[in-house]
Every structure is written in C-alpha cells, then in structure tokens.
CSV table of C-alpha atoms in Angstrom, one decimal:
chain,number,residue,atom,x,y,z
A,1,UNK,CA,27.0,48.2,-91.3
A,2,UNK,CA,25.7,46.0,-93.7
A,3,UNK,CA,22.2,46.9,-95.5
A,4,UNK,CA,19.1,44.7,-94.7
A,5,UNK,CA,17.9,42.8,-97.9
A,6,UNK,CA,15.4,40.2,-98.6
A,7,UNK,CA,17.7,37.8,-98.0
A,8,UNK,CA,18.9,38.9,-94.9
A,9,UNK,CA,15.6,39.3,-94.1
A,10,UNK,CA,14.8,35.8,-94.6
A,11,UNK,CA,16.7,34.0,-92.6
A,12,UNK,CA,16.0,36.3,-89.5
A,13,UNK,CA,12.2,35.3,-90.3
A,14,UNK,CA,13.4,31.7,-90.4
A,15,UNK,CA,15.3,32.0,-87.4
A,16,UNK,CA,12.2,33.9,-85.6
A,17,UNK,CA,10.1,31.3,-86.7
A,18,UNK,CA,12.2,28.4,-85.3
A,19,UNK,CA,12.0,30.1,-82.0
A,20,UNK,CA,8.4,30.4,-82.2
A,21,UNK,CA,7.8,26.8,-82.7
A,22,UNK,CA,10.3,26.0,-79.9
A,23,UNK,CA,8.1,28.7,-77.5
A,24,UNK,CA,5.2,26.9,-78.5
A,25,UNK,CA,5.9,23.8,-77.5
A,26,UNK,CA,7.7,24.6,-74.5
A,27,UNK,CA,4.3,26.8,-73.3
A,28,UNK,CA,2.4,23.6,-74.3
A,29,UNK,CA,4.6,21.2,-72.5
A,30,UNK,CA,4.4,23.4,-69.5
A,31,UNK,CA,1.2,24.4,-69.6
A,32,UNK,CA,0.0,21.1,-69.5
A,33,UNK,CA,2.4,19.4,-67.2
A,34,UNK,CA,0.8,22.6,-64.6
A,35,UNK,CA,-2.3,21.6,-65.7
A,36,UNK,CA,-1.9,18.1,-64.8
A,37,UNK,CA,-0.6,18.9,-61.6
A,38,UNK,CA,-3.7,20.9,-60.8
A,39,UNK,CA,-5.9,18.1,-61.3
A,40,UNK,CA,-4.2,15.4,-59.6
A,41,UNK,CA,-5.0,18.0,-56.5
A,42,UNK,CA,-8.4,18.9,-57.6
A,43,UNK,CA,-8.7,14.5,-58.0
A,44,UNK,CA,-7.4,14.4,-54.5
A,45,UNK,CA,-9.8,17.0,-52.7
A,46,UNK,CA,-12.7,15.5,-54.8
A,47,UNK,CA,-11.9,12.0,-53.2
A,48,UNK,CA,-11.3,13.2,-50.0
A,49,UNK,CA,-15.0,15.4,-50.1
A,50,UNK,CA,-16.4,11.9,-51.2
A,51,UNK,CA,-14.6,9.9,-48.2
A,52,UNK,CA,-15.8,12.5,-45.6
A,53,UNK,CA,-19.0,12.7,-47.1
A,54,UNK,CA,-19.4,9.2,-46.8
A,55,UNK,CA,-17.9,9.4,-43.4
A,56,UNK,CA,-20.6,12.2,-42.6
A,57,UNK,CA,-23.3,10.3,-43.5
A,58,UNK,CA,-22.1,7.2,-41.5
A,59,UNK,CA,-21.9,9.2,-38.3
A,60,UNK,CA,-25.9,10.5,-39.1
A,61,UNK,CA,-27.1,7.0,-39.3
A,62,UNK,CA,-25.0,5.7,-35.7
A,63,UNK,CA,-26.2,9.3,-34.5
A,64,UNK,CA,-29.7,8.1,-35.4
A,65,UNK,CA,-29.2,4.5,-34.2
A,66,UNK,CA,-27.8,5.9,-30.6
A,67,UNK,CA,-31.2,8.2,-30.7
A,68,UNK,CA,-33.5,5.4,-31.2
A,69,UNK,CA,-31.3,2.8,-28.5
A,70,UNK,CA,-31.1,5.8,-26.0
A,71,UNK,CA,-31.2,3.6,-23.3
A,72,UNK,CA,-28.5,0.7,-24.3
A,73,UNK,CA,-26.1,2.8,-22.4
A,74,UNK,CA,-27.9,2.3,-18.9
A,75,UNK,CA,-28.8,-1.4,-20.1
A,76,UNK,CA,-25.4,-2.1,-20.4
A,77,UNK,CA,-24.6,-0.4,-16.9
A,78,UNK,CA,-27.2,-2.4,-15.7
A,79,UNK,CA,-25.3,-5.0,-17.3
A,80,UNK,CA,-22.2,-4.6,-16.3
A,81,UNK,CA,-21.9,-1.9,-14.1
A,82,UNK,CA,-18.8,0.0,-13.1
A,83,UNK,CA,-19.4,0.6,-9.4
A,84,UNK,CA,-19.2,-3.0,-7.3
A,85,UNK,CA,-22.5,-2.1,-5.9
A,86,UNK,CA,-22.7,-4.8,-3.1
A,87,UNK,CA,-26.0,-3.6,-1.6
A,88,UNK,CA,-27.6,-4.1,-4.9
A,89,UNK,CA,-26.0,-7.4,-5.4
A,90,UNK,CA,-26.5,-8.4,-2.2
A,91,UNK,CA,-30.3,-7.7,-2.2
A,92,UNK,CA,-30.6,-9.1,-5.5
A,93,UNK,CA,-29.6,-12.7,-4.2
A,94,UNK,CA,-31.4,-12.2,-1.3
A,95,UNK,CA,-34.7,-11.4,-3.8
A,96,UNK,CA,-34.3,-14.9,-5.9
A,97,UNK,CA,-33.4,-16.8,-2.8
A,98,UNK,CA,-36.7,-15.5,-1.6
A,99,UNK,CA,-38.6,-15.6,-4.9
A,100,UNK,CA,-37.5,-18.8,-5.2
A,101,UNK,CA,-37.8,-20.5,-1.9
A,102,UNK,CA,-33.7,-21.5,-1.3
A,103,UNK,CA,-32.8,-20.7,1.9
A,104,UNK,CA,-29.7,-18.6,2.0
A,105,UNK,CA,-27.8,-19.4,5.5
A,106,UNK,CA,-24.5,-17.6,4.6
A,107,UNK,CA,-23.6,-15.1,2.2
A,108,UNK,CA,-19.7,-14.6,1.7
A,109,UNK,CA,-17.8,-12.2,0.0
A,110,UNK,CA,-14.2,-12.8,-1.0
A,111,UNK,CA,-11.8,-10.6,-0.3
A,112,UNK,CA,-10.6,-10.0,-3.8
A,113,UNK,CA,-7.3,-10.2,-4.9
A,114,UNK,CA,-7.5,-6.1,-6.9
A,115,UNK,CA,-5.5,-3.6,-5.2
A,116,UNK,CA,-6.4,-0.2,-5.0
A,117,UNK,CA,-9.4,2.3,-3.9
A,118,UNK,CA,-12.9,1.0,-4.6
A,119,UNK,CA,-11.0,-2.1,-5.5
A,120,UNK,CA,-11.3,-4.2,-2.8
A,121,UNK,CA,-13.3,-7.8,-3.4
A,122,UNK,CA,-12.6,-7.3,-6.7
A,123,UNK,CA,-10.2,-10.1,-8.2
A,124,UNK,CA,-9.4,-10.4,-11.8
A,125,UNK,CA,-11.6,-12.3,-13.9
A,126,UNK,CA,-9.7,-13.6,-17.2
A,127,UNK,CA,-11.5,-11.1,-19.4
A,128,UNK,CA,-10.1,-7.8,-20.4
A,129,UNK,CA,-11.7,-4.6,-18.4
A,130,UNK,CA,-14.2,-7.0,-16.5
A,131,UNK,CA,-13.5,-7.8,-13.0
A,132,UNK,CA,-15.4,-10.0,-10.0
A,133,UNK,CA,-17.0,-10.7,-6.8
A,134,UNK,CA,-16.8,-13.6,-5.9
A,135,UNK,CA,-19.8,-14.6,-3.3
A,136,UNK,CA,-20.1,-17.8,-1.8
A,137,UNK,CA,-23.6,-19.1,-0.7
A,138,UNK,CA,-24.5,-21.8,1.3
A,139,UNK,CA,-28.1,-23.1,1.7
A,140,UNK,CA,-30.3,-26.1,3.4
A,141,UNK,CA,-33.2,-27.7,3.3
A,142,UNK,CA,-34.2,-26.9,-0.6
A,143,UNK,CA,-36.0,-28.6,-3.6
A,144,UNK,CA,-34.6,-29.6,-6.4
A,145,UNK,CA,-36.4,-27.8,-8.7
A,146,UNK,CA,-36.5,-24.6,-6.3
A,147,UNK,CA,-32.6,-25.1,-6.8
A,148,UNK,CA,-32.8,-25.3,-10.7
A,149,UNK,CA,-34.8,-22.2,-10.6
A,150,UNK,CA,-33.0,-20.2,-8.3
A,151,UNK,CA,-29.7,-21.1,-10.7
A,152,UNK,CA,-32.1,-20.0,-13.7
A,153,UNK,CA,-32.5,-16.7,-12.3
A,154,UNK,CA,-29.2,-15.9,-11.3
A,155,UNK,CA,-28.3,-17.1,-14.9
A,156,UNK,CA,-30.6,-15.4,-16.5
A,157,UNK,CA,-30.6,-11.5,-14.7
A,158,UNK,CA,-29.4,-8.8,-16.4
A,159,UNK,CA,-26.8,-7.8,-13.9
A,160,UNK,CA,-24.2,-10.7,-15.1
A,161,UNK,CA,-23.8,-13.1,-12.4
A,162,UNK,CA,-22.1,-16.4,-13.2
A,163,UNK,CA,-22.1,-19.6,-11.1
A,164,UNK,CA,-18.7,-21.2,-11.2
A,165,UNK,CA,-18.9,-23.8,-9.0
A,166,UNK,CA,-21.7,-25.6,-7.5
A,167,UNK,CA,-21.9,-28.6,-4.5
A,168,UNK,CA,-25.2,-30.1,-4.0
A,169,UNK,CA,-26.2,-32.8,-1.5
A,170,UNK,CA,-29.1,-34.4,-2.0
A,171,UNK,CA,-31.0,-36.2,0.9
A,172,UNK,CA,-31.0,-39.2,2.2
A,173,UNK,CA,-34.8,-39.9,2.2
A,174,UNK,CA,-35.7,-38.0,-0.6
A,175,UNK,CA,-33.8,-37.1,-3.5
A,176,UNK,CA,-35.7,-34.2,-4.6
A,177,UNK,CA,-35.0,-32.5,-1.3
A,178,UNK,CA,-31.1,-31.1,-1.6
A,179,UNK,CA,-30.0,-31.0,2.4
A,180,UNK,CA,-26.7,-28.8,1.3
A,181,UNK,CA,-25.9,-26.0,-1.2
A,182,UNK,CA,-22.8,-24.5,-1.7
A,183,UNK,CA,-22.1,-22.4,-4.8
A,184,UNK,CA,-20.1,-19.9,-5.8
A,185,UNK,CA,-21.0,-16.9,-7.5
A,186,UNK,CA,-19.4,-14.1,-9.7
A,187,UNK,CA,-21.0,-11.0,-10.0
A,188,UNK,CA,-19.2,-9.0,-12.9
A,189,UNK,CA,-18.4,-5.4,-12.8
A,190,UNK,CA,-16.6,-3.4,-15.8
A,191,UNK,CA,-12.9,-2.0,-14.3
A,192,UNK,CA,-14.3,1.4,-16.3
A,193,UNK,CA,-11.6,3.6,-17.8
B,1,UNK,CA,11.3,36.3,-123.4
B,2,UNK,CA,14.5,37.9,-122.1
B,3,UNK,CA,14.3,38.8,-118.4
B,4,UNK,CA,16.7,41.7,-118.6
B,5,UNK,CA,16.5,42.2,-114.6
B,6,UNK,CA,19.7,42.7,-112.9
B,7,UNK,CA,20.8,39.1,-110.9
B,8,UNK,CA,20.7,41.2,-107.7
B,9,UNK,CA,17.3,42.1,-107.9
B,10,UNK,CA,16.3,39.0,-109.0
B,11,UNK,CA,17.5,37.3,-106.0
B,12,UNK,CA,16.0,39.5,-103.7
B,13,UNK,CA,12.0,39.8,-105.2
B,14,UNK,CA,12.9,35.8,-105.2
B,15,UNK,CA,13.2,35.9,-101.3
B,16,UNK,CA,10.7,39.1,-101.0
B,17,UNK,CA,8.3,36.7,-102.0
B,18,UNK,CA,9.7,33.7,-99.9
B,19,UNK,CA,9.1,36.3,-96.6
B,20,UNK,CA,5.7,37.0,-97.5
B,21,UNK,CA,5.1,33.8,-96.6
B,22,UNK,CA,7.3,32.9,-93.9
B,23,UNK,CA,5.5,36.4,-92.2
B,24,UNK,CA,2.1,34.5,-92.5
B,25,UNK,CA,3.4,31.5,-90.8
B,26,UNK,CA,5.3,34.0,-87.8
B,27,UNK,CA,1.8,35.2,-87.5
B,28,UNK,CA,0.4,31.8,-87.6
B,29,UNK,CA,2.6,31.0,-84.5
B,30,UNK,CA,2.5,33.7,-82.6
B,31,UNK,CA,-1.4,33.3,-83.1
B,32,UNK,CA,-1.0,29.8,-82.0
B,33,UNK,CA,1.3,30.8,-79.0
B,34,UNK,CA,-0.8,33.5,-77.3
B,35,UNK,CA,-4.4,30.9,-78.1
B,36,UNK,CA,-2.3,27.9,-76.0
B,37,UNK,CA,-1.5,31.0,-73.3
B,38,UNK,CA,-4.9,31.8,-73.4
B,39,UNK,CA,-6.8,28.6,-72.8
B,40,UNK,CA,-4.5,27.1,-70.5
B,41,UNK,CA,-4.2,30.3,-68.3
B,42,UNK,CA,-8.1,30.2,-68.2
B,43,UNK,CA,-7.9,26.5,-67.1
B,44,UNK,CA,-5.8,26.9,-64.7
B,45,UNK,CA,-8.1,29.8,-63.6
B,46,UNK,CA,-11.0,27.7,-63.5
B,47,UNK,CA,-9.2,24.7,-62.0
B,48,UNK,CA,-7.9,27.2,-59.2
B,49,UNK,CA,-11.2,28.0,-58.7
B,50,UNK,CA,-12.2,24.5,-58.4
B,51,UNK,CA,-9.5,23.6,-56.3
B,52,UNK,CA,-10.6,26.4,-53.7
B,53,UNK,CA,-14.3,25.2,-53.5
B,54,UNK,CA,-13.0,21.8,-52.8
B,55,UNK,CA,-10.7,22.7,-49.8
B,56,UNK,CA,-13.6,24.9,-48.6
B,57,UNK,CA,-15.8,22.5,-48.8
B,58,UNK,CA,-13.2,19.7,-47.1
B,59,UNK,CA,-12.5,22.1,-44.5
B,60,UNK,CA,-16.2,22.5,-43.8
B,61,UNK,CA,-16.6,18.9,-43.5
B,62,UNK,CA,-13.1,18.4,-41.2
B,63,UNK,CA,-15.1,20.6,-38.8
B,64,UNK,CA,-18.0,18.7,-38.8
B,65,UNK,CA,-16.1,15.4,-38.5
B,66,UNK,CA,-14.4,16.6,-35.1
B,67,UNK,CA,-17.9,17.7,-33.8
B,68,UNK,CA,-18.7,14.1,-34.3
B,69,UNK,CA,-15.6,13.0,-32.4
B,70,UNK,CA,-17.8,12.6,-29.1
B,71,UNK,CA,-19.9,10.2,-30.7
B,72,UNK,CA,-17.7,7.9,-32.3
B,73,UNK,CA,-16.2,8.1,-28.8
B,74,UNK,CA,-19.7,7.3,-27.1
B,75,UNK,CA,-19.9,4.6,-29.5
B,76,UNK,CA,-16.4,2.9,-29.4
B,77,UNK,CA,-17.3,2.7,-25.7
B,78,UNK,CA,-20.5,0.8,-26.2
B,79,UNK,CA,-19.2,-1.3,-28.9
B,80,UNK,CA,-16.1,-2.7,-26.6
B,81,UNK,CA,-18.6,-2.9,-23.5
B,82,UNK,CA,-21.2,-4.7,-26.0
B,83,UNK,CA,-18.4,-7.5,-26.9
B,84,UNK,CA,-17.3,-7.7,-23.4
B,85,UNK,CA,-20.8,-8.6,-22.4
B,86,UNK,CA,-21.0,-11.0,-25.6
B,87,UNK,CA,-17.3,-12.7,-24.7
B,88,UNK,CA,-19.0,-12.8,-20.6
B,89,UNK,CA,-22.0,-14.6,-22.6
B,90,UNK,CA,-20.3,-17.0,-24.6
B,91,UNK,CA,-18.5,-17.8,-21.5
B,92,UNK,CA,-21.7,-18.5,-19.5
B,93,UNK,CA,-22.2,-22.0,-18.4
B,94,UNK,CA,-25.5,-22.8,-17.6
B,95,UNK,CA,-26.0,-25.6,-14.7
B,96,UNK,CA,-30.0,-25.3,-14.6
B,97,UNK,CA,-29.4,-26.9,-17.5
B,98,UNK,CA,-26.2,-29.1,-16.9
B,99,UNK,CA,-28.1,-30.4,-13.9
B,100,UNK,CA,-31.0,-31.6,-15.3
B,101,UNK,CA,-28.3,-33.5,-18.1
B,102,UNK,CA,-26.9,-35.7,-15.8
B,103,UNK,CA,-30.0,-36.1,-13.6
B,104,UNK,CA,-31.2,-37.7,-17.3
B,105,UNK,CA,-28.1,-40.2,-17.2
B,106,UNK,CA,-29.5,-41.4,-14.1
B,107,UNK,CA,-30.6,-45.2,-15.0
B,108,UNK,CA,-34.0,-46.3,-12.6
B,109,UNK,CA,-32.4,-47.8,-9.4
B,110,UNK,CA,-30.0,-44.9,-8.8
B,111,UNK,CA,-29.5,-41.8,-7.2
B,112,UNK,CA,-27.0,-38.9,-7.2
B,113,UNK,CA,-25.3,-38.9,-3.4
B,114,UNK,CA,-23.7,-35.7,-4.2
B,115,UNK,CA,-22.4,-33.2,-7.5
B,116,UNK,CA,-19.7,-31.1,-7.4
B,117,UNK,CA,-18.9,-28.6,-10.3
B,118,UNK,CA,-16.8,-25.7,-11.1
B,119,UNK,CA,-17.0,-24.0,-14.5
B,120,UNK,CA,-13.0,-24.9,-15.3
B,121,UNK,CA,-14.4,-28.5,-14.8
B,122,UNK,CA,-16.5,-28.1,-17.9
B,123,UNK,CA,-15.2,-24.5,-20.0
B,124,UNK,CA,-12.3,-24.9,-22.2
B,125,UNK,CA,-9.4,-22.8,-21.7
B,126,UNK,CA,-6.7,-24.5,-24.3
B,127,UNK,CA,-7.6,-25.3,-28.1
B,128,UNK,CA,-10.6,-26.5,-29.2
B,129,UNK,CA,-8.9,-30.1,-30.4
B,130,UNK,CA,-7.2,-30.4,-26.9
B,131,UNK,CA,-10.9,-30.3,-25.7
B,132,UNK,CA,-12.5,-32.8,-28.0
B,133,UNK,CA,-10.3,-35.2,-27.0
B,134,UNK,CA,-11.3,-38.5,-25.7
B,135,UNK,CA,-10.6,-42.1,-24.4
B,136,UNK,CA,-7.5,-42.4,-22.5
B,137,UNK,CA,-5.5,-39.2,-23.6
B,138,UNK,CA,-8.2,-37.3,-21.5
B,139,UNK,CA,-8.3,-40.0,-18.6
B,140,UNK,CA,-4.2,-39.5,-18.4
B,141,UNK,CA,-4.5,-34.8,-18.5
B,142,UNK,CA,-7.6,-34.1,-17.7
B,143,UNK,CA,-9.0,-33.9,-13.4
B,144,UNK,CA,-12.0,-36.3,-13.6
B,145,UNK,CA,-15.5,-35.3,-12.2
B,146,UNK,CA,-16.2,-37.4,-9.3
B,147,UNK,CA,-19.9,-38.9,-9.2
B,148,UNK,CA,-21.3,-40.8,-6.4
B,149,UNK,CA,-24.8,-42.5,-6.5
B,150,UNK,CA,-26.0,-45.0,-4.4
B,151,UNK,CA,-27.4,-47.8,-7.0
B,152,UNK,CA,-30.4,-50.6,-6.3
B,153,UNK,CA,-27.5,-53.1,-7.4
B,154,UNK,CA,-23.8,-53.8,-9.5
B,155,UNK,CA,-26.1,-53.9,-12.7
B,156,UNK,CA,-27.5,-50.4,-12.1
B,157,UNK,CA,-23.6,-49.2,-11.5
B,158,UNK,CA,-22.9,-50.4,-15.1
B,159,UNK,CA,-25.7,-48.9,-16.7
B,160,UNK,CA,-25.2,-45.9,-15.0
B,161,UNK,CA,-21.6,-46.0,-16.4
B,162,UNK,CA,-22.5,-46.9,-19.7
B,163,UNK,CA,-24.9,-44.1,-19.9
B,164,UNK,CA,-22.2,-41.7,-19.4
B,165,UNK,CA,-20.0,-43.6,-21.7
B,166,UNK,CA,-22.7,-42.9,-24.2
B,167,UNK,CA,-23.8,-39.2,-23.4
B,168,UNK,CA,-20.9,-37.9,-25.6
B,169,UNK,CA,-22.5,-34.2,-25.5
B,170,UNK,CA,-21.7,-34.5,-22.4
B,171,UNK,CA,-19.1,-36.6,-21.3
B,172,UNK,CA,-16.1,-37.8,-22.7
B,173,UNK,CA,-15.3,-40.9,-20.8
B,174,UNK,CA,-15.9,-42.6,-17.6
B,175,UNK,CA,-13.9,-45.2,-15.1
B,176,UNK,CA,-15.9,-46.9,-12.5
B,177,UNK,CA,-13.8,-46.6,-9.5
B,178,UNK,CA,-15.7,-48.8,-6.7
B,179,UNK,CA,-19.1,-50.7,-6.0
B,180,UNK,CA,-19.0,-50.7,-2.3
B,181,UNK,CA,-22.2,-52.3,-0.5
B,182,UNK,CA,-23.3,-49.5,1.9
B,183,UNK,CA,-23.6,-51.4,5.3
B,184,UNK,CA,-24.5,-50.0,8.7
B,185,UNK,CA,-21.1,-50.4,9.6
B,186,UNK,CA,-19.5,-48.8,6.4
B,187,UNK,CA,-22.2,-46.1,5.9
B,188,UNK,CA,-20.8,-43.2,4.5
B,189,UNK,CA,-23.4,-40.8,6.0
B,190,UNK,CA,-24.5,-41.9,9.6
B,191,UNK,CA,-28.0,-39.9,9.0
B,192,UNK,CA,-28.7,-42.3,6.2
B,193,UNK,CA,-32.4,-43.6,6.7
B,194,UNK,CA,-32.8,-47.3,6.6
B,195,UNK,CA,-35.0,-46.7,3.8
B,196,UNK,CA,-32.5,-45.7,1.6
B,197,UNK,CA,-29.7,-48.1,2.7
B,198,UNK,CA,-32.5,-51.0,1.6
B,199,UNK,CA,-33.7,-49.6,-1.9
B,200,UNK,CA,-29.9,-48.3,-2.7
B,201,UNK,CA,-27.5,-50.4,-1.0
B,202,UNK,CA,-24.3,-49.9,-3.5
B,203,UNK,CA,-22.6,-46.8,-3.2
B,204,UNK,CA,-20.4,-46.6,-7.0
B,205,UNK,CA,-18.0,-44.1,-7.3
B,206,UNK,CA,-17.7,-43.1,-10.5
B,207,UNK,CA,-14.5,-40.9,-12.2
B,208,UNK,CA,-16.3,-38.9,-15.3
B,209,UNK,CA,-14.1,-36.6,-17.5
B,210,UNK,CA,-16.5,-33.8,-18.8
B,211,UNK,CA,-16.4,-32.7,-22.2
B,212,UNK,CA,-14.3,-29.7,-22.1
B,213,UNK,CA,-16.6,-27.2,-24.3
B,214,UNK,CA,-15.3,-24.0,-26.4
B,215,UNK,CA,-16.8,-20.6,-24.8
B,216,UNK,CA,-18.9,-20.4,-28.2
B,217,UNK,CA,-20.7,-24.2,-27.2
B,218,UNK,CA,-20.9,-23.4,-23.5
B,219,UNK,CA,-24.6,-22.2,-22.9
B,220,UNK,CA,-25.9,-24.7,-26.0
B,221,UNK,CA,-24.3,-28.3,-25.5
B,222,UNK,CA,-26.6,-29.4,-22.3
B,223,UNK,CA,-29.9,-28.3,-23.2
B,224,UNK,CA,-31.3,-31.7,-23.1
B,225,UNK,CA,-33.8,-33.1,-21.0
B,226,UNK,CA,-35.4,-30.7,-18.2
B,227,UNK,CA,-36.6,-33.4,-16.3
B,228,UNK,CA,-34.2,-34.6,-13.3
C-alpha cells in the first residue's frame, strides 16, 4: 500500500473540493427550483383566496340587496304568476270593466293549444318560459274615452295582460259612442320550472 | 544560501502548505453547503406553512361559497323572471295610445266607421330594416291595415290620406282604395241615421301599411296626441 504524502494528499483535497462545488450547486439548483414550485402554489391559493373573497363579498351585497327588495319576489308573482289563476283574472276584467264603465257582454276563454295537467287554455306565447290566456271580450254601448281607459288599465296592471287585437265600431250618430268592442286579451303566466 | 533539504521533502512541505489552504476552502464549502441547506429547508418550512394557511383558509371559504349556493339560485331565478317581464314590456303595444294617434290623423269632416288591430299588424317580428321599409316594397309584403271613415266630401278623403302619408311615426304608406257616395240604397250599415248619411256622405276605404316597430320602439312611437 502506498504511503499517504502531501502530495497525495493534495489532490484528494482537490478532488474533495470539486465535489463540494458540484454539491453546492446542485443543492442550490434544487433547492430553488423546489422553492419556486412552492410559490407558484402558495401564488395560486393566494389568487384563489382573493377570487373567493371577492366572490364572498359579492354574494353579502345581493344577500343584502334581496333583504332590502324582500318583496320583488311576490311582485314578480304578481307579475307573472305561475298558476293560470282564472278567477283572479277573470274578476280582475270584470273590476276595470266596471271601474271603468265598458260593458262586458261576453267573456271567452280559449282553449289553449298547451298540453298537459294545469295546462289547459294555456297556448304558447313566442317568449321563452311565458305562456297565455287568451280571452276574448266583447262589449256595447261604450264611450270612447271609457274605452281608452279601460285599455289603459288593462295596459297598465301589474298582472301582465296584453291586448293583441282590438275591433271597435263606432256609432252611427255619435262618434264618441263605440256601439261594438271586440278585443282580444293575453293574460301572461310564467310555465315555472 | 544553500537549501541543503532533501528534494523529497521539499516537495512535500511545498504541497503541505498548498493543503493548508485548499482545507480552508473544503471548509469554506462545506460551510457554504450546509448555510444553502439551511435557509432553503427553513423556506420551504415557512412556505409549507404558508401554503397550509392558504388551503385552510380556501377551504373555509369553499364552504361558505356552497352555503350561498341557494342564493345565487334565488337570484338567477329572479334575474331570468325579471328579463322575461322586461322582453314581455318591450313587447307591449299600447293602443290607449295608438288610438288616440290615428283619431289625430282624422282631418275635420271625417270620421272613423270602424278600426281593426292586432299587435302582428304593428310589432316587428323580422329585422329592424325589413320594418323601416317604405313606399312600394311594403305595399307589395306587407297585409295593409284597412280604414274606413265616412268623409264630408272627396277633398276630406284626400286629406285624410295625405295625413297618413305624412304621419311617418306611424304609418308607412297609404293607397286610397274607393270614394263611394253612401246612398240609401248602397248604405253600408242599414241603422245609419240620416244625420250621418247627410254630414258624411263618402264612405273612403283606405289601405294603410303600419309602420312595423322593433319590440324596443313599441310602447314609445305613438305617444302623440291624447285627444281623439
């Protein structure tokens, strides 16, 4: 076995160092590549806090806007309800016929076109979700302006009613006196879900 | 001076001095080494630590998320019911106010005999452009509005005509179809007073094409006059 002298000694010191320096970077290059790694996923839940935080705080303010506007959701029922409620149509255009002084001789209902239970008189109405009833009305011996008002107030109630077609006939005498009314009427009703 | 040292030893006190110093810089690495170890095991500690807070905290906040999964329901509902209304509203045609319009185009010496709408007489259902049309492209698509009025005389019919002509808001072009003279004999309605017959004795039949307005237009375009 050979003897260990200073020289020998010397190049296993160079040697060690080498190795050292090659250790030291690969540490650093792993180190921080781990390092890296870790923040891109601490970045990512940090973002992802923020978004739901945001989120969070979005829901708190429609939570509070649904709070103050507690009764939109009955307005809009009123609106558009989901049930066909005849009755309560019904007696509504009996109300502005009266309130009005238009003389209702015949109230109609169309049969509908909708198929289905708690669908009948129900047809389609060319918007999405929404169907009708259509109602036909038929009325004598009315003013003009009683007409105009008794078409403002089926315009303007909240339950939404829309006149599609309307046939007046005007007397003979007088103008201003309308001997024949014929209009149709469609009372909307949401198809729910 | 005559270094009388043997070669050997020399040699090896050369390199005995060389490793003194190459020792240092082993030390110097290794110290080095074990310092990078050091701080970036503690980062990685700390950013563990981090990391762990973070998914606590997004866990915490998925859970409260889903108990607001009701109310975005609740208010996905309302919103699509609210634009339904709003589409159901910008579909709205008014005729207390589309009656009074017309009543307006009414020259003095004439009277409406009868009116007949339907909302697909007025409301728009193709493009906007289709519906702005005028002149004799609408005449040749579009079903004309039929107005009858019985008129003091031919000069009343024409006004009356040209008034319609000119009420572009409302329509888009009109044809006169006939004058006739209302006669006993040729009375249209047999319960007609003679009264009338004498102040209105022309019956004009007039073809109108209504100006075909977008949803959007629908419940602004006629609110002229109130007055019949």
């Amino acid at each position: 076995m050979k003897k260990l002298n200073a020289k020998m000694l010397f190049w296993i010191l160079i040697a060690i160092n080498v190795l050292l320096v090659g250790a030291t970077l690969a540490v650093f290059t792993q180190a921080s590549s781990a390092a890296q790694k870790k923040s891109q996923k601490i970045v990512g839940y940090k973002s992802n806090d923020q978004a739901n935080d945001q989120l969070i705080s979005y829901y708190k303010v429609l939570q509070t806007t649904l709070n103050q506007n507690a009764s939109l959701e009955s307005t809009i029922q009123k609106i558009l309800p989901t049930d066909k409620d005849q009755s309560g149509a019904l007696a509504d255009l009996d109300k502005f016929s009266k309130d009005n002084h238009v003389p209702i001789q015949q109230i109609s209902f169309n049969p509908g076109t909708n198929k289905g239970t708690g669908q009948t008189l129900t047809s389609p109405s060319g918007v999405k979700g929404v169907s009708v009833i259509s109602v036909a009305l038929s009325s004598t011996n009315a003013t003009y302006e009683n007409t105009l008002a008794f078409l403002k107030t089926i315009e303007n109630t909240q339950r939404r009613m829309q006149v599609t077609s309307l046939n007046i006939t005007p007397n003979n005498t007088n103008p201003d006196l309308l001997n024949r009314i014929d209009m149709t009427v469609d009372i909307y009703l949401s198809e729910g879900k | 001076m005559i270094n009388l040292v043997p070669d050997e030893m020399r040699i090896n006190n050369r390199y005995a001095l060389r490793n003194v110093r190459l020792v240092r810089y082993t030390a110097v690495a290794i110290l080095t080494m074990l310092s990078i170890l050091a701080i970036t095991g503690l980062s990685i500690l700390n950013m563990n630590r981090t990391e762990n807070t973070y998914q606590q905290q997004s866990e915490q906040q998925a859970q409260k998320l889903a108990t607001y999964k009701p109310l975005q329901d609740k208010s996905k509902q309302l919103s699509d019911q609210i634009t339904t209304i709003n589409t159901l509203l910008a579909r709205q045609v008014k005729f207390s106010e589309l009656l009074p319009s017309i009543a307006q185009l009414m020259p003095p010496g004439a009277v409406l005999e009868d009116l007949d709408f339907t909302t697909s007489d007025i409301l728009n259902t193709t493009t906007p452009a289709a519906g702005a049309a005028s002149g004799s492209a609408t005449s040749a698509t579009q079903k004309p509005f039929i107005l009858r009025a019985a008129v003091k005389d031919r000069t009343v019919a024409s006004t009356l005509l040209n008034n319609i002509k000119t009420s572009k808001g409302l329509f888009t072009d009109a044809d006169i179809v006939s004058v006739n003279q209302a006669t006993k004999g040729t009375s249209t309605d047999a319960n007609a007073t003679p009264s009338i017959t004498v102040r209105y004795p022309y019956e004009v039949t007039i073809n109108a094409y209504l100006k075909k307005i977008s949803p959007q237009q629908s419940t602004t375009s006629s609110q002229g006059s109130k007055t019949p």
